[in-house]
C-alpha positions as a LaTeX table, in Angstrom:
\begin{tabular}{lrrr}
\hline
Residue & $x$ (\AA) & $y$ (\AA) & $z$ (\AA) \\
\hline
Unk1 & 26.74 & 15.11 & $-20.21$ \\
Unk2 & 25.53 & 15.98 & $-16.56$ \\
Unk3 & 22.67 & 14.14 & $-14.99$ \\
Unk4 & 20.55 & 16.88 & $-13.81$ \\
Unk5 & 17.92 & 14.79 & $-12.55$ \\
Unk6 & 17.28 & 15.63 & $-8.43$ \\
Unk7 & 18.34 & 12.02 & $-6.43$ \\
Unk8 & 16.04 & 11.30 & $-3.86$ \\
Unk9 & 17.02 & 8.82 & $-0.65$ \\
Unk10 & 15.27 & 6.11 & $-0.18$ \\
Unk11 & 12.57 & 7.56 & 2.34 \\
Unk12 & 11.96 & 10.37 & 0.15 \\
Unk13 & 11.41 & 7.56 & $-2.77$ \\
Unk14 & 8.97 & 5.30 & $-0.68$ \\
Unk15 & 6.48 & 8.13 & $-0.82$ \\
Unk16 & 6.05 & 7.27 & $-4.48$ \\
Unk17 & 5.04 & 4.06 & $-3.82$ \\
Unk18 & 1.62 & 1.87 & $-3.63$ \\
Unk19 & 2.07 & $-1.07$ & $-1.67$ \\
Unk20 & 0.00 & $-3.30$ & $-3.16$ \\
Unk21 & $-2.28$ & $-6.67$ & $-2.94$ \\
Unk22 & $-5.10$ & $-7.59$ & $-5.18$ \\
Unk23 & $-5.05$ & $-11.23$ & $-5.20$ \\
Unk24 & $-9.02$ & $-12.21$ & $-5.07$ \\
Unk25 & $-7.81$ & $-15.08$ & $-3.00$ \\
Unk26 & $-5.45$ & $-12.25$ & $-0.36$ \\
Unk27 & $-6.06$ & $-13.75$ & 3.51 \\
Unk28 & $-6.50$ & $-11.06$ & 6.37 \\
Unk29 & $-2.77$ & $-12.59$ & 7.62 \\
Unk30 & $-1.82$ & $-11.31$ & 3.82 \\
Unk31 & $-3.35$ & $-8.03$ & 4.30 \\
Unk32 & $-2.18$ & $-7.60$ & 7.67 \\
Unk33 & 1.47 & $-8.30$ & 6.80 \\
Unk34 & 1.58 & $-6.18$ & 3.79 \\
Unk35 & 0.14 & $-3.21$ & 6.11 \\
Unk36 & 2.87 & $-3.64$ & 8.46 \\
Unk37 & 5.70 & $-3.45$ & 5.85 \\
Unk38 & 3.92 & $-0.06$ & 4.36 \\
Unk39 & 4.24 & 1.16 & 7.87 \\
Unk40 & 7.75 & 0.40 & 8.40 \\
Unk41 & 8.75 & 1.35 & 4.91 \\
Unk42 & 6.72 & 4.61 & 5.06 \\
Unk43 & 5.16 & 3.77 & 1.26 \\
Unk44 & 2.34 & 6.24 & 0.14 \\
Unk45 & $-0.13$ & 3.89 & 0.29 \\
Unk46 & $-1.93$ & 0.48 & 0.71 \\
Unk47 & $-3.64$ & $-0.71$ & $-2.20$ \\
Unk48 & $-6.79$ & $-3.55$ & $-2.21$ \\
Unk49 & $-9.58$ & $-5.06$ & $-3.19$ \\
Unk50 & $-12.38$ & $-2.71$ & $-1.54$ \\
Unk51 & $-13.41$ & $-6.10$ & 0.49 \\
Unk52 & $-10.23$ & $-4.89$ & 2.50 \\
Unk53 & $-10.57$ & $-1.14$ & 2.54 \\
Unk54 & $-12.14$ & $-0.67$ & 6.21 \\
Unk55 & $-9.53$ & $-3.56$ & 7.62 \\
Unk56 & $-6.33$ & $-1.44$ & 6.09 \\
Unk57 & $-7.96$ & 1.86 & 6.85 \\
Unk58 & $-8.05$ & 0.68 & 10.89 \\
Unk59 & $-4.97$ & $-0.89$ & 10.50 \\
Unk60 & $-3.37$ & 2.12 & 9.33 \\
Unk61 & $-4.48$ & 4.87 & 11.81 \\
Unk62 & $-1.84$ & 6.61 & 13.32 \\
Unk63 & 0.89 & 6.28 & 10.65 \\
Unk64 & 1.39 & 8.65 & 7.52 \\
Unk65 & 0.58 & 5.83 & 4.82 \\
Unk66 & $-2.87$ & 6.35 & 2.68 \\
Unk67 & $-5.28$ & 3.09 & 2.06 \\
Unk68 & $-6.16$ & 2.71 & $-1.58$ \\
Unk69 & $-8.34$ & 0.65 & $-3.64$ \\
Unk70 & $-9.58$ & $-0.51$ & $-7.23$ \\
Unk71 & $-13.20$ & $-0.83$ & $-8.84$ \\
Unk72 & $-13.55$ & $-3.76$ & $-10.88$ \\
Unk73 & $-9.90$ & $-4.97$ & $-10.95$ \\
Unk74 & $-9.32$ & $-8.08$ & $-10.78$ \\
Unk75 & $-12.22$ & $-9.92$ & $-11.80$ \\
Unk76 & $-14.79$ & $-7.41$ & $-11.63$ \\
Unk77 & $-14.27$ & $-7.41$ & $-7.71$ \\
\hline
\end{tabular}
């Protein structure tokens, strides 16, 4: 039996993927550092609590990776 599934490098992968950090308790250092590894690693996105959204969105400019965000996850935030 053949695998006939397409393999995709790594950079094509990393556009698949949220980078993530909804811990209520996240610092700006936290958000800030999990920013820069989306923009090195090229992710899709940047996923947070929408507290953060403005922050990652300016921190983001310039690069290809989307900010994200969740209503009422965790907590209700």
């Amino acid at each position: 039996m053949t695998d006939s599934a397409p393999q995709l490098s790594t950079a094509e992968l990393a556009r698949y993927i949220d980078h993530t950090l909804l811990r209520p308790e996240a610092s700006r250092e936290d958000i800030l550092t999990v920013v820069a590894e989306a923009r090195e690693a090229h992710v899709k996105s940047v996923c947070v609590n929408p507290r953060w959204v403005r922050e990652v969105h300016a921190a983001l400019e310039g690069s290809d990776v989307l900010t994200c965000t969740v209503i009422g996850f965790p907590l209700g935030a």
